Amino acid sequence: MISIDPITLAVSSFAMVASASPFLYYSYKLKRISNENLATFEEFSSNNNVMPTQHERWRNHYHLGLDSQYKKLVYHRFGSYPEQSVIDLKEVIKVSIQEKIRRVQVGKEKRYILEFLALQFHFKDFTHSPKTIEIYDGELFTSVAGEKGIAEKWQKILENHLKD
């Protein structure tokens, strides 16, 4: 049988707890922020009489929801520059993807870096300027994590609702 010294056991237990505590704290903090963001989104939706049947959250920074019955889109951006919007799809004629790309050349290699990605709503009333909702901002995040796919998916979903 292996004999373990009580002092060694105490020191190693303390070291394990000390090394795990930052990860546990960060996980708790992210979960709390996520729950607060969800509560804020749900409160904003209910205040505007919108009940999203389909929604998506990404990067703990954006939340998009669609009420299929009343054809309304709810958008919420959190962070330093928060934004809340409700878009009535009955007033929209077209949804397009807006992107800003920067070209960088290093030696002979050319790279294209996405700086901004958004969905842009064009309204039936041409006096109403187009509304843009941000999907990705290159100043906030250093790399793209599927936002291009999110934008394309939501463009298709919204275009299908415009046809109905």
Coordinates of N, CA, C and O in Angstrom, one line a residue, residues 4-152:
I4 N 0.8 8.2 1.9 CA 0.8 9.6 1.4 C 1.0 10.4 2.7 O 0.2 10.4 3.6
D5 N 1.9 11.3 2.6 CA 2.2 12.2 3.7 C 1.1 13.2 3.8 O 0.7 13.8 2.7
P6 N 0.5 13.5 4.9 CA -0.6 14.5 5.0 C -0.2 15.9 4.5 O -1.0 16.6 3.9
I7 N 1.0 16.3 4.8 CA 1.4 17.6 4.4 C 1.5 17.7 2.8 O 1.1 18.7 2.2
T8 N 2.1 16.7 2.2 CA 2.1 16.6 0.8 C 0.7 16.6 0.1 O 0.5 17.3 -0.9
L9 N -0.2 15.9 0.7 CA -1.5 15.8 0.3 C -2.2 17.2 0.4 O -2.9 17.6 -0.6
A10 N -2.0 17.9 1.5 CA -2.5 19.3 1.7 C -2.0 20.2 0.7 O -2.7 21.0 0.0
V11 N -0.7 20.2 0.5 CA 0.0 21.1 -0.5 C -0.5 20.8 -1.9 O -0.8 21.8 -2.7
S12 N -0.5 19.6 -2.3 CA -0.9 19.3 -3.7 C -2.4 19.6 -3.9 O -2.8 20.1 -5.0
S13 N -3.2 19.4 -2.9 CA -4.7 19.8 -3.0 C -4.8 21.3 -3.1 O -5.6 21.7 -4.0
F14 N -4.0 22.0 -2.4 CA -4.1 23.5 -2.5 C -3.6 23.9 -3.8 O -4.2 24.8 -4.4
A15 N -2.6 23.3 -4.4 CA -2.0 23.7 -5.7 C -3.1 23.4 -6.8 O -3.3 24.2 -7.7
M16 N -3.8 22.3 -6.7 CA -4.8 21.9 -7.7 C -6.0 22.9 -7.6 O -6.5 23.4 -8.6
V17 N -6.4 23.2 -6.4 CA -7.5 24.2 -6.3 C -7.1 25.6 -6.8 O -7.8 26.3 -7.5
A18 N -5.9 26.0 -6.4 CA -5.4 27.3 -6.9 C -5.2 27.4 -8.4 O -5.5 28.4 -9.0
S19 N -4.8 26.3 -9.0 CA -4.7 26.3 -10.5 C -6.0 26.2 -11.2 O -6.2 26.7 -12.3
A20 N -7.0 25.6 -10.6 CA -8.3 25.4 -11.2 C -9.3 26.6 -11.0 O -10.2 26.9 -11.7
S21 N -9.0 27.4 -9.9 CA -9.9 28.5 -9.5 C -10.1 29.6 -10.6 O -11.2 30.0 -10.8
P22 N -9.1 30.0 -11.3 CA -9.3 31.0 -12.4 C -10.2 30.5 -13.5 O -11.1 31.3 -14.0
F23 N -10.1 29.2 -13.8 CA -11.0 28.7 -14.9 C -12.4 28.6 -14.4 O -13.3 28.9 -15.1
L24 N -12.6 28.2 -13.2 CA -13.9 28.1 -12.6 C -14.6 29.5 -12.5 O -15.7 29.7 -12.8
Y25 N -13.8 30.5 -12.1 CA -14.3 31.9 -12.0 C -14.7 32.4 -13.3 O -15.7 33.0 -13.5
Y26 N -13.8 32.2 -14.3 CA -14.1 32.7 -15.7 C -15.3 32.0 -16.2 O -16.2 32.6 -16.9
S27 N -15.5 30.7 -16.0 CA -16.7 30.0 -16.5 C -17.9 30.5 -15.8 O -19.0 30.7 -16.5
Y28 N -17.9 30.8 -14.5 CA -19.0 31.3 -13.8 C -19.3 32.7 -14.3 O -20.5 33.1 -14.5
K29 N -18.3 33.5 -14.5 CA -18.5 34.9 -15.0 C -19.2 34.9 -16.4 O -20.1 35.6 -16.7
L30 N -18.7 34.0 -17.3 CA -19.3 33.9 -18.7 C -20.7 33.5 -18.6 O -21.6 34.0 -19.3
K31 N -21.0 32.5 -17.7 CA -22.4 32.0 -17.6 C -23.3 33.1 -17.1 O -24.4 33.3 -17.6
R32 N -22.8 33.9 -16.1 CA -23.6 35.0 -15.6 C -23.9 36.0 -16.6 O -25.1 36.5 -16.8
I33 N -22.9 36.4 -17.4 CA -23.1 37.4 -18.5 C -24.0 36.9 -19.5 O -24.9 37.6 -20.0
S34 N -23.9 35.6 -19.9 CA -24.8 35.0 -20.9 C -26.2 35.0 -20.4 O -27.2 35.3 -21.2
N35 N -26.5 34.7 -19.1 CA -27.8 34.7 -18.6 C -28.4 36.1 -18.5 O -29.6 36.3 -18.8
E36 N -27.6 37.1 -18.2 CA -28.0 38.5 -18.1 C -28.4 39.0 -19.5 O -29.4 39.6 -19.7
N37 N -27.6 38.6 -20.5 CA -27.8 39.0 -21.9 C -29.1 38.4 -22.4 O -29.9 39.0 -23.0
L38 N -29.4 37.1 -22.1 CA -30.6 36.4 -22.5 C -31.8 37.1 -21.8 O -32.8 37.3 -22.5
A39 N -31.7 37.4 -20.6 CA -32.8 38.0 -19.9 C -33.1 39.4 -20.5 O -34.3 39.8 -20.7
T40 N -32.1 40.2 -20.8 CA -32.3 41.5 -21.4 C -32.9 41.3 -22.8 O -33.9 42.1 -23.1
F41 N -32.5 40.4 -23.6 CA -33.1 40.1 -24.9 C -34.6 39.7 -24.8 O -35.4 40.3 -25.5
E42 N -34.9 38.8 -23.9 CA -36.3 38.4 -23.7 C -37.1 39.5 -23.2 O -38.3 39.7 -23.6
E43 N -36.6 40.4 -22.3 CA -37.4 41.5 -21.8 C -37.7 42.5 -22.9 O -38.8 43.0 -23.1
F44 N -36.6 42.8 -23.8 CA -36.8 43.7 -24.9 C -37.9 43.1 -25.9 O -38.7 43.9 -26.4
S45 N -37.8 41.8 -26.1 CA -38.7 41.2 -27.1 C -40.1 41.3 -26.5 O -41.0 41.6 -27.3
S46 N -40.3 41.0 -25.3 CA -41.7 41.0 -24.7 C -42.2 42.4 -24.6 O -43.4 42.6 -24.8
N47 N -41.4 43.4 -24.4 CA -41.8 44.8 -24.4 C -42.3 45.3 -25.7 O -43.1 46.2 -25.8
N48 N -41.8 44.6 -26.8 CA -42.2 45.0 -28.2 C -43.2 44.0 -28.8 O -43.4 44.0 -30.0
N49 N -43.8 43.2 -27.9 CA -44.8 42.2 -28.3 C -44.3 41.3 -29.4 O -45.0 41.0 -30.4
V50 N -43.0 40.8 -29.3 CA -42.4 39.9 -30.2 C -42.0 38.6 -29.5 O -41.3 38.7 -28.4
M51 N -42.4 37.5 -30.0 CA -42.1 36.2 -29.4 C -41.2 35.4 -30.4 O -41.8 34.7 -31.3
P52 N -39.9 35.5 -30.3 CA -39.1 34.8 -31.3 C -39.3 33.3 -31.3 O -39.2 32.7 -30.2
T53 N -39.5 32.7 -32.4 CA -39.6 31.3 -32.5 C -38.3 30.7 -33.0 O -38.1 29.5 -32.9
Q54 N -37.5 31.5 -33.6 CA -36.2 31.1 -34.1 C -35.2 32.2 -33.6 O -35.4 33.4 -33.9
H55 N -34.1 31.8 -33.0 CA -33.1 32.8 -32.6 C -31.7 32.2 -32.6 O -31.5 30.9 -32.6
E56 N -30.7 33.0 -32.5 CA -29.3 32.6 -32.5 C -28.5 33.6 -31.8 O -28.7 34.8 -31.9
R57 N -27.6 33.1 -30.9 CA -26.7 33.9 -30.2 C -25.3 33.5 -30.6 O -25.0 32.3 -30.8
W58 N -24.4 34.5 -30.7 CA -23.0 34.2 -30.9 C -22.1 35.2 -30.3 O -22.4 36.3 -30.1
R59 N -20.9 34.7 -29.9 CA -19.8 35.4 -29.3 C -20.2 36.1 -28.0 O -19.6 37.1 -27.5
N60 N -21.3 35.7 -27.4 CA -21.8 36.4 -26.2 C -21.9 37.9 -26.4 O -21.8 38.7 -25.4
H61 N -22.1 38.3 -27.6 CA -22.2 39.7 -28.0 C -23.4 40.1 -28.9 O -23.8 41.2 -28.9
Y62 N -23.9 39.1 -29.6 CA -25.0 39.3 -30.5 C -26.1 38.3 -30.3 O -25.9 37.2 -29.9
H63 N -27.3 38.8 -30.5 CA -28.5 37.9 -30.4 C -29.5 38.4 -31.4 O -29.8 39.5 -31.5
L64 N -30.0 37.4 -32.2 CA -31.0 37.7 -33.3 C -32.1 36.7 -33.1 O -31.9 35.5 -32.9
G65 N -33.3 37.2 -33.2 CA -34.5 36.4 -33.1 C -35.6 36.8 -34.1 O -35.8 37.9 -34.4
L66 N -36.3 35.8 -34.5 CA -37.4 36.0 -35.6 C -38.7 35.5 -35.1 O -38.8 34.3 -34.6
D67 N -39.7 36.3 -35.1 CA -41.1 36.0 -34.8 C -41.7 35.7 -36.1 O -42.1 36.6 -36.9
S68 N -41.9 34.4 -36.4 CA -42.4 33.9 -37.8 C -43.8 34.3 -38.0 O -44.3 34.6 -39.1
Q69 N -44.6 34.3 -36.9 CA -46.0 34.6 -37.0 C -46.3 36.1 -37.4 O -47.1 36.3 -38.3
Y70 N -45.6 37.0 -36.7 CA -45.9 38.4 -37.0 C -44.8 39.0 -37.9 O -44.8 40.2 -38.2
K71 N -43.8 38.2 -38.3 CA -42.8 38.6 -39.3 C -42.0 39.8 -38.7 O -41.9 40.9 -39.4
K72 N -41.5 39.6 -37.5 CA -40.7 40.7 -36.9 C -39.3 40.1 -36.5 O -39.3 39.0 -36.0
L73 N -38.3 40.9 -36.7 CA -36.9 40.5 -36.3 C -36.5 41.3 -35.2 O -36.6 42.5 -35.2
V74 N -35.9 40.6 -34.2 CA -35.4 41.3 -33.0 C -33.9 41.2 -33.0 O -33.4 40.0 -33.2
Y75 N -33.2 42.3 -32.9 CA -31.7 42.2 -32.9 C -31.2 42.9 -31.6 O -31.7 44.0 -31.2
H76 N -30.2 42.3 -31.0 CA -29.7 42.9 -29.8 C -28.1 42.7 -29.9 O -27.6 41.6 -30.0
R77 N -27.4 43.8 -29.7 CA -26.0 43.8 -29.6 C -25.6 44.3 -28.2 O -26.0 45.3 -27.8
F78 N -24.8 43.5 -27.6 CA -24.3 43.8 -26.2 C -22.9 44.4 -26.3 O -22.4 44.6 -27.3
G79 N -22.4 44.8 -25.2 CA -21.0 45.3 -25.1 C -21.0 46.8 -24.9 O -21.9 47.4 -24.3
S80 N -19.9 47.4 -25.3 CA -19.6 48.8 -25.1 C -20.6 49.7 -25.8 O -20.9 50.8 -25.4
Y81 N -21.0 49.3 -27.0 CA -22.0 50.1 -27.8 C -23.2 49.2 -28.1 O -23.4 48.7 -29.2
P82 N -24.1 49.1 -27.1 CA -25.2 48.2 -27.3 C -26.2 48.8 -28.3 O -26.3 50.0 -28.5
E83 N -27.0 47.9 -28.9 CA -28.0 48.3 -29.8 C -29.2 47.3 -29.7 O -29.0 46.1 -29.6
Q84 N -30.4 47.8 -29.8 CA -31.6 47.0 -29.7 C -32.5 47.5 -30.9 O -32.7 48.7 -31.0
S85 N -32.9 46.5 -31.7 CA -33.8 46.9 -32.8 C -34.9 45.9 -33.1 O -34.7 44.7 -32.8
V86 N -36.0 46.4 -33.5 CA -37.1 45.5 -34.0 C -37.4 45.9 -35.4 O -37.6 47.1 -35.7
I87 N -37.3 45.0 -36.4 CA -37.5 45.3 -37.8 C -38.8 44.5 -38.2 O -38.8 43.3 -38.1
D88 N -39.7 45.2 -38.8 CA -41.0 44.6 -39.3 C -40.7 44.2 -40.7 O -40.5 45.0 -41.6
L89 N -40.7 42.9 -40.9 CA -40.3 42.3 -42.3 C -41.4 42.6 -43.3 O -41.1 42.5 -44.5
K90 N -42.6 43.0 -42.8 CA -43.7 43.4 -43.8 C -43.3 44.7 -44.5 O -43.8 44.9 -45.6
E91 N -42.4 45.5 -44.0 CA -42.0 46.7 -44.6 C -40.7 46.6 -45.4 O -40.3 47.5 -46.0
V92 N -40.1 45.4 -45.4 CA -38.8 45.2 -46.0 C -39.0 44.5 -47.4 O -39.8 43.6 -47.6
I93 N -38.3 45.0 -48.4 CA -38.4 44.4 -49.7 C -37.2 43.5 -50.0 O -37.3 42.5 -50.8
K94 N -36.0 43.8 -49.4 CA -34.8 43.0 -49.7 C -33.9 43.0 -48.5 O -33.8 44.0 -47.8
V95 N -33.2 41.8 -48.3 CA -32.1 41.7 -47.3 C -30.8 41.3 -48.0 O -30.8 40.4 -48.8
S96 N -29.8 42.1 -47.8 CA -28.5 41.8 -48.4 C -27.4 41.8 -47.4 O -27.6 42.2 -46.2
I97 N -26.3 41.2 -47.8 CA -25.1 41.1 -46.9 C -24.2 42.2 -47.2 O -23.8 42.4 -48.4
Q98 N -23.8 42.9 -46.2 CA -22.8 44.0 -46.4 C -21.5 43.6 -45.8 O -21.5 43.2 -44.6
E99 N -20.4 43.7 -46.5 CA -19.1 43.4 -45.9 C -18.1 44.3 -46.4 O -18.1 44.8 -47.5
K100 N -17.1 44.6 -45.5 CA -16.0 45.4 -45.8 C -14.7 44.6 -45.6 O -14.5 44.0 -44.6
I101 N -14.0 44.5 -46.7 CA -12.8 43.7 -46.7 C -11.5 44.5 -47.0 O -11.6 45.4 -47.8
R102 N -10.5 44.2 -46.2 CA -9.2 45.0 -46.4 C -8.2 44.0 -47.0 O -8.1 42.9 -46.6
R103 N -7.5 44.5 -48.0 CA -6.5 43.7 -48.7 C -5.1 44.0 -48.1 O -4.7 45.2 -48.0
V104 N -4.4 42.9 -47.7 CA -3.1 43.1 -47.1 C -2.1 42.3 -48.0 O -2.4 41.1 -48.3
Q105 N -1.0 42.9 -48.3 CA 0.0 42.2 -49.1 C 1.3 42.1 -48.3 O 1.9 43.1 -47.9
V106 N 1.8 40.9 -48.1 CA 3.0 40.6 -47.5 C 3.9 39.9 -48.5 O 3.7 38.7 -48.8
G107 N 4.9 40.6 -49.0 CA 5.8 40.0 -50.0 C 4.9 39.8 -51.3 O 4.3 40.7 -51.8
K108 N 4.9 38.5 -51.7 CA 4.1 38.2 -52.9 C 2.7 37.7 -52.5 O 1.9 37.5 -53.4
E109 N 2.5 37.5 -51.3 CA 1.2 36.9 -50.8 C 0.2 38.0 -50.5 O 0.5 39.0 -49.9
K110 N -1.0 37.8 -51.0 CA -2.1 38.7 -50.8 C -3.1 38.0 -49.9 O -3.5 36.9 -50.1
R111 N -3.6 38.8 -48.9 CA -4.6 38.3 -48.0 C -5.7 39.3 -47.9 O -5.5 40.5 -47.9
Y112 N -6.9 38.7 -47.7 CA -8.1 39.6 -47.5 C -8.6 39.4 -46.1 O -8.9 38.3 -45.7
I113 N -8.8 40.5 -45.4 CA -9.2 40.4 -44.0 C -10.6 41.1 -43.9 O -10.7 42.2 -44.3
L114 N -11.5 40.3 -43.3 CA -12.8 40.9 -43.1 C -12.8 41.8 -42.0 O -12.4 41.5 -40.9
E115 N -13.3 43.1 -42.2 CA -13.3 44.1 -41.2 C -14.7 44.3 -40.6 O -14.8 44.7 -39.5
F116 N -15.7 44.0 -41.4 CA -17.1 44.3 -41.0 C -18.1 43.4 -41.8 O -17.9 43.3 -43.0
L117 N -19.1 42.9 -41.1 CA -20.1 42.1 -41.8 C -21.4 42.4 -41.1 O -21.5 42.5 -39.9
A118 N -22.4 42.6 -42.0 CA -23.7 43.0 -41.5 C -24.8 42.5 -42.5 O -24.6 42.2 -43.6
L119 N -26.0 42.5 -41.9 CA -27.2 42.3 -42.8 C -27.8 43.7 -43.0 O -28.0 44.5 -42.0
Q120 N -28.2 44.0 -44.2 CA -28.7 45.3 -44.6 C -30.2 45.1 -45.1 O -30.4 44.3 -46.0
F121 N -31.1 45.8 -44.5 CA -32.5 45.7 -44.9 C -32.9 46.9 -45.7 O -32.7 48.1 -45.3
H122 N -33.5 46.7 -46.9 CA -33.9 47.7 -47.8 C -35.5 47.7 -47.7 O -36.1 46.7 -47.9
F123 N -36.0 48.9 -47.5 CA -37.5 49.0 -47.2 C -38.3 49.3 -48.5 O -37.7 49.9 -49.4
K124 N -39.5 48.9 -48.4 CA -40.4 49.2 -49.5 C -40.6 50.7 -49.7 O -40.7 51.2 -50.8
D125 N -40.6 51.5 -48.6 CA -40.7 52.9 -48.7 C -39.3 53.4 -48.9 O -38.4 53.4 -48.0
F126 N -39.0 53.9 -50.1 CA -37.7 54.3 -50.5 C -37.2 55.6 -49.7 O -36.0 55.8 -49.7
T127 N -38.1 56.3 -49.0 CA -37.6 57.4 -48.2 C -37.0 56.9 -46.9 O -36.3 57.7 -46.3
H128 N -37.3 55.7 -46.5 CA -36.7 55.1 -45.3 C -35.4 54.6 -45.7 O -35.2 53.7 -46.6
S129 N -34.3 55.1 -45.0 CA -33.0 54.6 -45.4 C -32.8 53.2 -44.9 O -33.4 52.7 -44.0
P130 N -31.9 52.5 -45.6 CA -31.6 51.1 -45.2 C -31.1 50.9 -43.8 O -30.4 51.8 -43.3
K131 N -31.5 49.8 -43.2 CA -31.1 49.6 -41.8 C -30.1 48.5 -41.8 O -30.2 47.4 -42.5
T132 N -29.0 48.7 -41.1 CA -27.9 47.7 -41.0 C -27.8 47.2 -39.6 O -27.7 47.9 -38.7
I133 N -27.7 45.8 -39.5 CA -27.4 45.2 -38.2 C -26.1 44.4 -38.3 O -25.9 43.6 -39.2
E134 N -25.3 44.7 -37.4 CA -23.9 44.1 -37.4 C -23.9 42.7 -37.0 O -24.5 42.2 -36.0
I135 N -23.1 41.9 -37.7 CA -22.9 40.5 -37.5 C -21.5 40.3 -37.0 O -21.2 39.4 -36.1
Y136 N -20.5 41.0 -37.5 CA -19.1 40.9 -37.1 C -18.4 42.2 -37.2 O -18.6 43.0 -38.2
D137 N -17.6 42.5 -36.2 CA -16.8 43.8 -36.2 C -15.3 43.4 -36.0 O -15.0 42.9 -34.9
G138 N -14.5 43.6 -37.0 CA -13.1 43.3 -36.9 C -12.3 44.0 -35.8 O -11.2 43.6 -35.4
E139 N -12.9 45.2 -35.4 CA -12.2 45.9 -34.3 C -12.4 45.3 -32.9 O -11.6 45.5 -32.0
L140 N -13.5 44.5 -32.8 CA -13.8 43.9 -31.5 C -13.2 42.5 -31.4 O -12.8 42.0 -30.4
F141 N -13.2 41.8 -32.6 CA -12.7 40.4 -32.6 C -11.6 40.2 -33.6 O -11.6 40.8 -34.7
T142 N -10.6 39.4 -33.2 CA -9.4 39.3 -34.1 C -9.6 38.3 -35.2 O -8.8 38.3 -36.2
S143 N -10.6 37.4 -35.1 CA -10.8 36.4 -36.2 C -12.2 36.1 -36.4 O -13.0 36.3 -35.5
V144 N -12.6 35.6 -37.5 CA -13.9 35.3 -37.9 C -14.2 33.9 -37.3 O -13.4 33.0 -37.5
A145 N -15.3 33.7 -36.7 CA -15.7 32.4 -36.1 C -17.1 31.9 -36.6 O -18.0 31.7 -35.9
G146 N -17.2 31.9 -38.0 CA -18.4 31.4 -38.5 C -19.5 32.5 -38.8 O -20.6 32.2 -39.2
E147 N -19.1 33.7 -38.6 CA -20.1 34.8 -38.8 C -20.6 34.9 -40.3 O -21.7 35.3 -40.5
K148 N -19.7 34.6 -41.2 CA -20.1 34.6 -42.6 C -21.2 33.6 -42.9 O -22.2 33.9 -43.5
G149 N -21.1 32.4 -42.3 CA -22.2 31.4 -42.4 C -23.5 31.9 -41.7 O -24.6 31.6 -42.2
I150 N -23.3 32.5 -40.6 CA -24.5 33.1 -39.8 C -25.2 34.1 -40.7 O -26.4 34.1 -40.8
A151 N -24.5 35.0 -41.3 CA -25.1 36.0 -42.1 C -25.8 35.4 -43.3 O -26.9 35.8 -43.7
E152 N -25.2 34.5 -44.0 CA -25.8 33.8 -45.2 C -27.0 33.1 -44.8 O -28.0 33.1 -45.5

